[in-house]
Every structure is written in C-alpha cells, then in structure tokens.
Short mmCIF file of C-alpha atoms in Angstrom, two decimals:
data_model
loop_
_atom_site.label_atom_id
_atom_site.label_comp_id
_atom_site.label_asym_id
_atom_site.label_seq_id
_atom_site.Cartn_x
_atom_site.Cartn_y
_atom_site.Cartn_z
CA MET X 21 43.53 40.76 68.10
CA ARG X 22 42.46 38.17 70.63
CA GLN X 23 39.31 40.10 71.77
CA ASN X 24 37.88 40.02 68.22
CA ARG X 25 37.53 36.21 68.34
CA PHE X 26 35.00 36.51 71.06
CA VAL X 27 31.31 36.52 69.68
CA GLY X 28 28.67 37.15 72.14
CA ALA X 29 26.97 39.39 74.62
CA ALA X 30 26.90 40.34 78.35
CA VAL X 31 24.17 42.19 80.16
CA ALA X 32 24.27 43.44 83.88
CA LEU X 33 21.08 44.60 85.47
CA ASP X 34 20.10 46.02 88.78
CA PRO X 35 17.86 43.35 90.34
CA ARG X 36 16.21 45.88 92.54
CA THR X 37 14.85 48.04 89.60
CA GLY X 38 15.56 46.00 86.51
CA GLY X 39 17.55 48.83 85.08
CA VAL X 40 20.33 48.04 82.76
CA ILE X 41 23.82 48.76 84.30
CA ALA X 42 25.95 47.43 81.40
CA MET X 43 25.26 45.83 78.12
CA VAL X 44 27.91 44.70 75.65
CA SER X 45 27.85 42.97 72.25
CA ASN X 46 30.96 41.65 70.55
CA PRO X 47 32.33 42.11 67.97
CA GLY X 48 31.22 45.70 67.91
CA TYR X 49 31.97 48.78 65.71
CA ASP X 50 32.79 52.43 65.97
CA PRO X 51 29.55 54.36 66.05
CA ASN X 52 31.50 57.55 65.27
CA LYS X 53 31.71 56.31 61.78
CA PHE X 54 28.04 56.91 61.52
CA ALA X 55 28.05 60.41 63.04
CA THR X 56 28.18 62.20 59.67
CA SER X 57 28.32 59.94 56.69
CA ILE X 58 29.86 56.51 56.74
CA SER X 59 31.98 55.64 53.80
CA VAL X 60 31.07 52.99 51.30
CA ALA X 61 34.14 50.88 52.14
CA ASP X 62 33.47 51.15 56.03
CA TRP X 63 29.82 50.17 55.38
CA ASN X 64 30.61 47.23 53.22
CA ARG X 65 33.24 45.98 55.69
CA LEU X 66 30.53 46.09 58.54
CA ASN X 67 27.63 44.81 56.39
CA THR X 68 29.48 41.88 54.80
CA SER X 69 31.52 40.72 57.86
CA ALA X 70 31.03 37.09 58.79
CA ALA X 71 30.92 38.18 62.43
CA HIS X 72 27.82 40.30 61.95
CA PRO X 73 28.99 43.15 64.13
CA LEU X 74 25.91 45.21 63.34
CA ILE X 75 23.90 42.80 65.35
CA ASN X 76 23.21 43.70 68.94
CA ARG X 77 23.55 40.19 70.43
CA ALA X 78 22.25 41.33 73.84
CA VAL X 79 18.75 41.73 72.34
CA ASP X 80 18.78 40.52 68.92
CA ALA X 81 20.35 37.05 68.99
CA MET X 82 19.07 33.84 70.51
CA TYR X 83 21.08 31.22 72.31
CA PRO X 84 20.26 28.05 74.12
CA PRO X 85 20.53 28.96 77.80
CA GLY X 86 21.78 25.51 78.96
CA SER X 87 22.09 25.07 82.73
CA THR X 88 21.30 28.71 83.39
CA PHE X 89 17.65 27.63 82.76
CA LYS X 90 17.74 25.05 85.34
CA PRO X 91 16.61 27.43 88.21
CA ILE X 92 13.44 28.17 86.10
CA VAL X 93 12.71 24.51 85.94
CA ALA X 94 13.42 24.26 89.60
CA ALA X 95 10.89 26.97 90.39
CA ALA X 96 8.37 25.26 88.16
CA GLY X 97 8.84 22.11 90.18
CA LEU X 98 8.41 23.92 93.51
CA GLN X 99 5.36 25.70 92.23
CA THR X 100 3.58 22.55 91.00
CA GLY X 101 4.68 20.48 93.97
CA VAL X 102 6.54 17.95 91.73
CA MET X 103 9.76 18.61 93.97
CA THR X 104 10.45 20.08 97.50
CA PRO X 105 13.63 21.58 98.83
CA HIS X 106 14.21 18.05 100.23
CA SER X 107 13.88 16.11 96.95
CA THR X 108 16.68 13.82 96.19
CA VAL X 109 17.83 11.89 93.08
CA TYR X 110 20.73 9.48 92.47
CA CYS X 111 22.94 10.44 89.50
CA PRO X 112 24.86 7.56 87.97
CA GLY X 113 26.19 9.92 85.18
CA SER X 114 23.48 9.20 82.66
CA TYR X 115 19.60 8.89 82.30
CA TYR X 116 17.75 6.54 80.17
CA LEU X 117 14.51 6.99 78.32
CA GLY X 118 13.90 3.61 76.89
CA ARG X 119 17.06 2.60 75.19
CA ALA X 120 18.16 6.12 74.65
CA ARG X 121 20.82 7.46 76.93
CA PHE X 122 21.09 10.93 78.05
CA GLY X 123 24.38 11.68 79.53
CA ASP X 124 25.39 14.07 82.29
CA TRP X 125 28.68 15.94 82.57
CA GLU X 126 29.70 14.12 85.53
CA THR X 127 28.62 11.30 87.92
CA HIS X 128 27.21 13.29 90.77
CA GLY X 129 25.82 10.41 93.03
CA ALA X 130 23.15 11.33 95.37
CA VAL X 131 22.08 15.02 95.06
CA ASN X 132 19.26 16.99 96.67
CA PHE X 133 17.60 20.20 95.47
CA ASP X 134 20.44 22.47 96.56
CA SER X 135 23.36 20.40 95.42
CA ALA X 136 21.69 19.56 92.09
CA ILE X 137 21.60 23.23 91.25
CA ALA X 138 25.13 24.07 92.73
CA GLN X 139 26.63 21.08 90.79
CA SER X 140 24.37 21.48 87.71
CA CYS X 141 23.31 17.94 87.67
CA ASP X 142 21.53 17.00 84.38
CA VAL X 143 20.01 13.75 85.75
CA PHE X 144 18.19 15.65 88.57
CA PHE X 145 16.66 17.92 86.09
CA TYR X 146 15.79 15.20 83.50
CA THR X 147 14.06 13.49 86.26
CA CYS X 148 12.12 16.48 87.65
CA GLY X 149 11.42 17.77 84.21
CA ARG X 150 9.66 14.62 83.15
CA LYS X 151 7.47 14.82 86.24
CA ILE X 152 6.75 18.57 85.64
CA GLY X 153 5.87 18.05 82.12
CA PRO X 154 6.71 20.32 79.02
CA ASP X 155 3.50 22.36 79.22
CA LYS X 156 4.16 23.37 82.83
CA ILE X 157 7.75 24.15 82.24
CA ALA X 158 6.76 26.46 79.42
CA GLU X 159 4.09 28.07 81.46
CA TYR X 160 6.56 29.01 84.25
CA ALA X 161 9.18 29.90 81.77
CA LYS X 162 6.86 32.48 80.32
CA ASP X 163 5.90 33.72 83.72
CA PHE X 164 9.78 34.69 83.92
CA GLY X 165 9.55 36.58 80.83
CA PHE X 166 10.69 34.25 78.20
CA ALA X 167 9.45 33.93 74.65
CA GLU X 168 8.34 37.55 74.87
CA LYS X 169 10.11 40.89 74.41
CA THR X 170 11.27 42.72 77.43
CA GLY X 171 10.21 46.09 75.89
CA ILE X 172 13.46 47.77 76.12
CA ASP X 173 13.81 50.88 74.16
CA LEU X 174 16.21 49.36 71.52
CA PRO X 175 15.44 48.27 67.90
CA SER X 176 15.15 44.73 66.59
CA GLU X 177 14.59 43.05 69.87
CA ASP X 178 13.97 39.20 69.60
CA THR X 179 11.38 37.11 71.27
CA GLY X 180 13.36 33.73 71.71
CA SER X 181 11.26 30.65 72.01
CA ILE X 182 9.98 28.29 74.68
CA PRO X 183 8.78 25.01 73.15
CA SER X 184 5.72 22.84 74.05
CA PRO X 185 3.91 20.03 72.38
CA ALA X 186 1.48 22.74 70.88
CA TRP X 187 4.44 25.05 69.87
CA LYS X 188 6.24 22.11 68.13
CA ALA X 189 3.02 20.92 66.18
CA GLN X 190 2.56 24.67 65.00
CA HIS X 191 6.24 25.50 64.38
CA PHE X 192 6.77 22.35 62.43
CA ARG X 193 3.33 22.21 60.75
CA ARG X 194 4.75 21.79 57.19
CA SER X 195 6.99 18.98 58.27
CA PRO X 196 6.32 15.17 58.27
CA PRO X 197 4.28 14.09 61.17
CA ASP X 198 7.17 12.44 63.02
CA LEU X 199 8.90 15.89 63.13
CA ARG X 200 5.71 17.62 64.48
CA LYS X 201 5.33 15.12 67.31
CA TRP X 202 6.58 15.84 70.98
CA TYR X 203 8.80 13.15 72.36
CA GLY X 204 10.10 12.41 75.77
CA GLY X 205 13.53 13.50 74.70
CA ASP X 206 12.11 16.80 73.88
CA THR X 207 11.17 17.12 77.48
CA LEU X 208 14.57 16.09 78.61
CA HIS X 209 16.34 18.56 76.43
CA MET X 210 14.04 21.42 77.53
CA SER X 211 14.74 20.43 81.23
CA ILE X 212 18.30 21.51 80.83
CA GLY X 213 17.74 24.47 78.66
CA GLN X 214 18.58 22.84 75.30
CA GLY X 215 16.61 21.72 72.17
CA ASP X 216 14.34 24.51 71.06
CA VAL X 217 14.77 26.68 74.14
CA LEU X 218 16.16 29.97 73.04
CA THR X 219 16.58 33.19 74.87
CA THR X 220 18.20 36.43 74.51
CA PRO X 221 20.96 37.59 76.91
CA LEU X 222 18.56 40.25 78.11
CA GLN X 223 15.80 37.84 78.78
CA LEU X 224 18.06 35.67 80.75
CA ALA X 225 19.27 38.42 82.88
CA ARG X 226 15.83 39.69 83.58
CA ALA X 227 14.90 36.14 84.73
CA THR X 228 17.90 35.87 86.97
CA ALA X 229 17.16 39.22 88.36
CA ALA X 230 13.65 37.96 89.38
CA LEU X 231 15.30 35.10 91.19
CA ALA X 232 17.57 37.31 92.86
CA ASN X 233 15.08 39.84 94.11
CA GLY X 234 12.53 37.30 95.23
CA GLY X 235 10.17 37.56 92.32
#
C-alpha cells in the first residue's frame, strides 16, 4: 500500500500548554499483537523489517531539521544584536566562502528579515550565521530545548545534537586533526539546519511551540 512507503513522524502540540495533541510514527504496527503473547513469526517480521516499525520516530529518531531551524538562528541573531527586523541581504542564488560555493534553492534578490524567513533564503542565513558564530547559535538552540530530552513519559527518547567547535573536537576526538577542526563551512551548514544539527520531531515541535506562544 502507498501509505507504507512513508517513513517518518508527525507531532502536534498545544502551544499554550505543551501538551501532546497527536503523535504518529510510520510505519507502525498493531499493538494488539502484544496484548497477550506475540507469535514468533509476527515478532520476527517486526524485528527484522528494514523499515524498523518498532522505532518511535517521533522521539527516538534524529533528523536534520533543515529550514525549520532557521527561525532559531533568527532568534539568536536578534538576541545577540547581529541582525534586526530591518536587516537586509542581497541573495544572488549562492554564497561564496573563499572559493567554495554554497548554493541557495533559488535566487531571491534583496530580502529582509521577514521575507528571508518567508522565502527560506539560505544566503540570508549563511550571512547572518557567520556573524552570529557557531557558539552563539548552539547556545540559543539549547535554550529552545535542542540537544536535550524533553522528558516526555515515553521510553527511548533521543537527545539529538547541536554542534559547536568544542562539540566537534570532542565528538571526533579519535579522528585525524583535520576532521576535528571547525571550519567556516560547518557554520554555514549549521545556519540552515544541516550538517551535524540533528533533532527529534518532538524537539522541533516544542521549539516551534515556543515561537508560537511568545517564548
């Protein structure tokens, strides 16, 4: 069936209270099979499936948040004074760091704070992310609850990861020095929710609720 091709999760929260309204992980399984004693055949089918239906992807799977992370970077920019609601950047469709080209998904032209978020302009956030710096982005991301468990009363909740120069040096401590070093490109990837930025769907929903309810 077509629905079985979808792998992922969805979470809906009440931004006023943080209460979970709905949580879905797909592919799923029939919990009634566990009500008494699951058969060996059914257990093997679930346990060996390449789709891993036993994983609750809403809390126990990590994904790069991508552009949904940009409002967090925007908040860090406003709080640190690096940007204002009137900040503007010209987007030619790509950003150069030395000779390395970092593309945008579209040429947006002149964008301001609001239109950069509305149009998801990568160049705007590349520019602001470099000014903010990875440590400050990491600091404010953690203020939004990333890289920590939400404390929901479900088993196997993951923490995700928010990178920084210190995090990378520790995380890759057994790797060659070049892999432990933080580069400008790491900051650019981080600024658009890519690279080593990993979140659970529940963490992302909680952070979005904080934006929706004014903090």
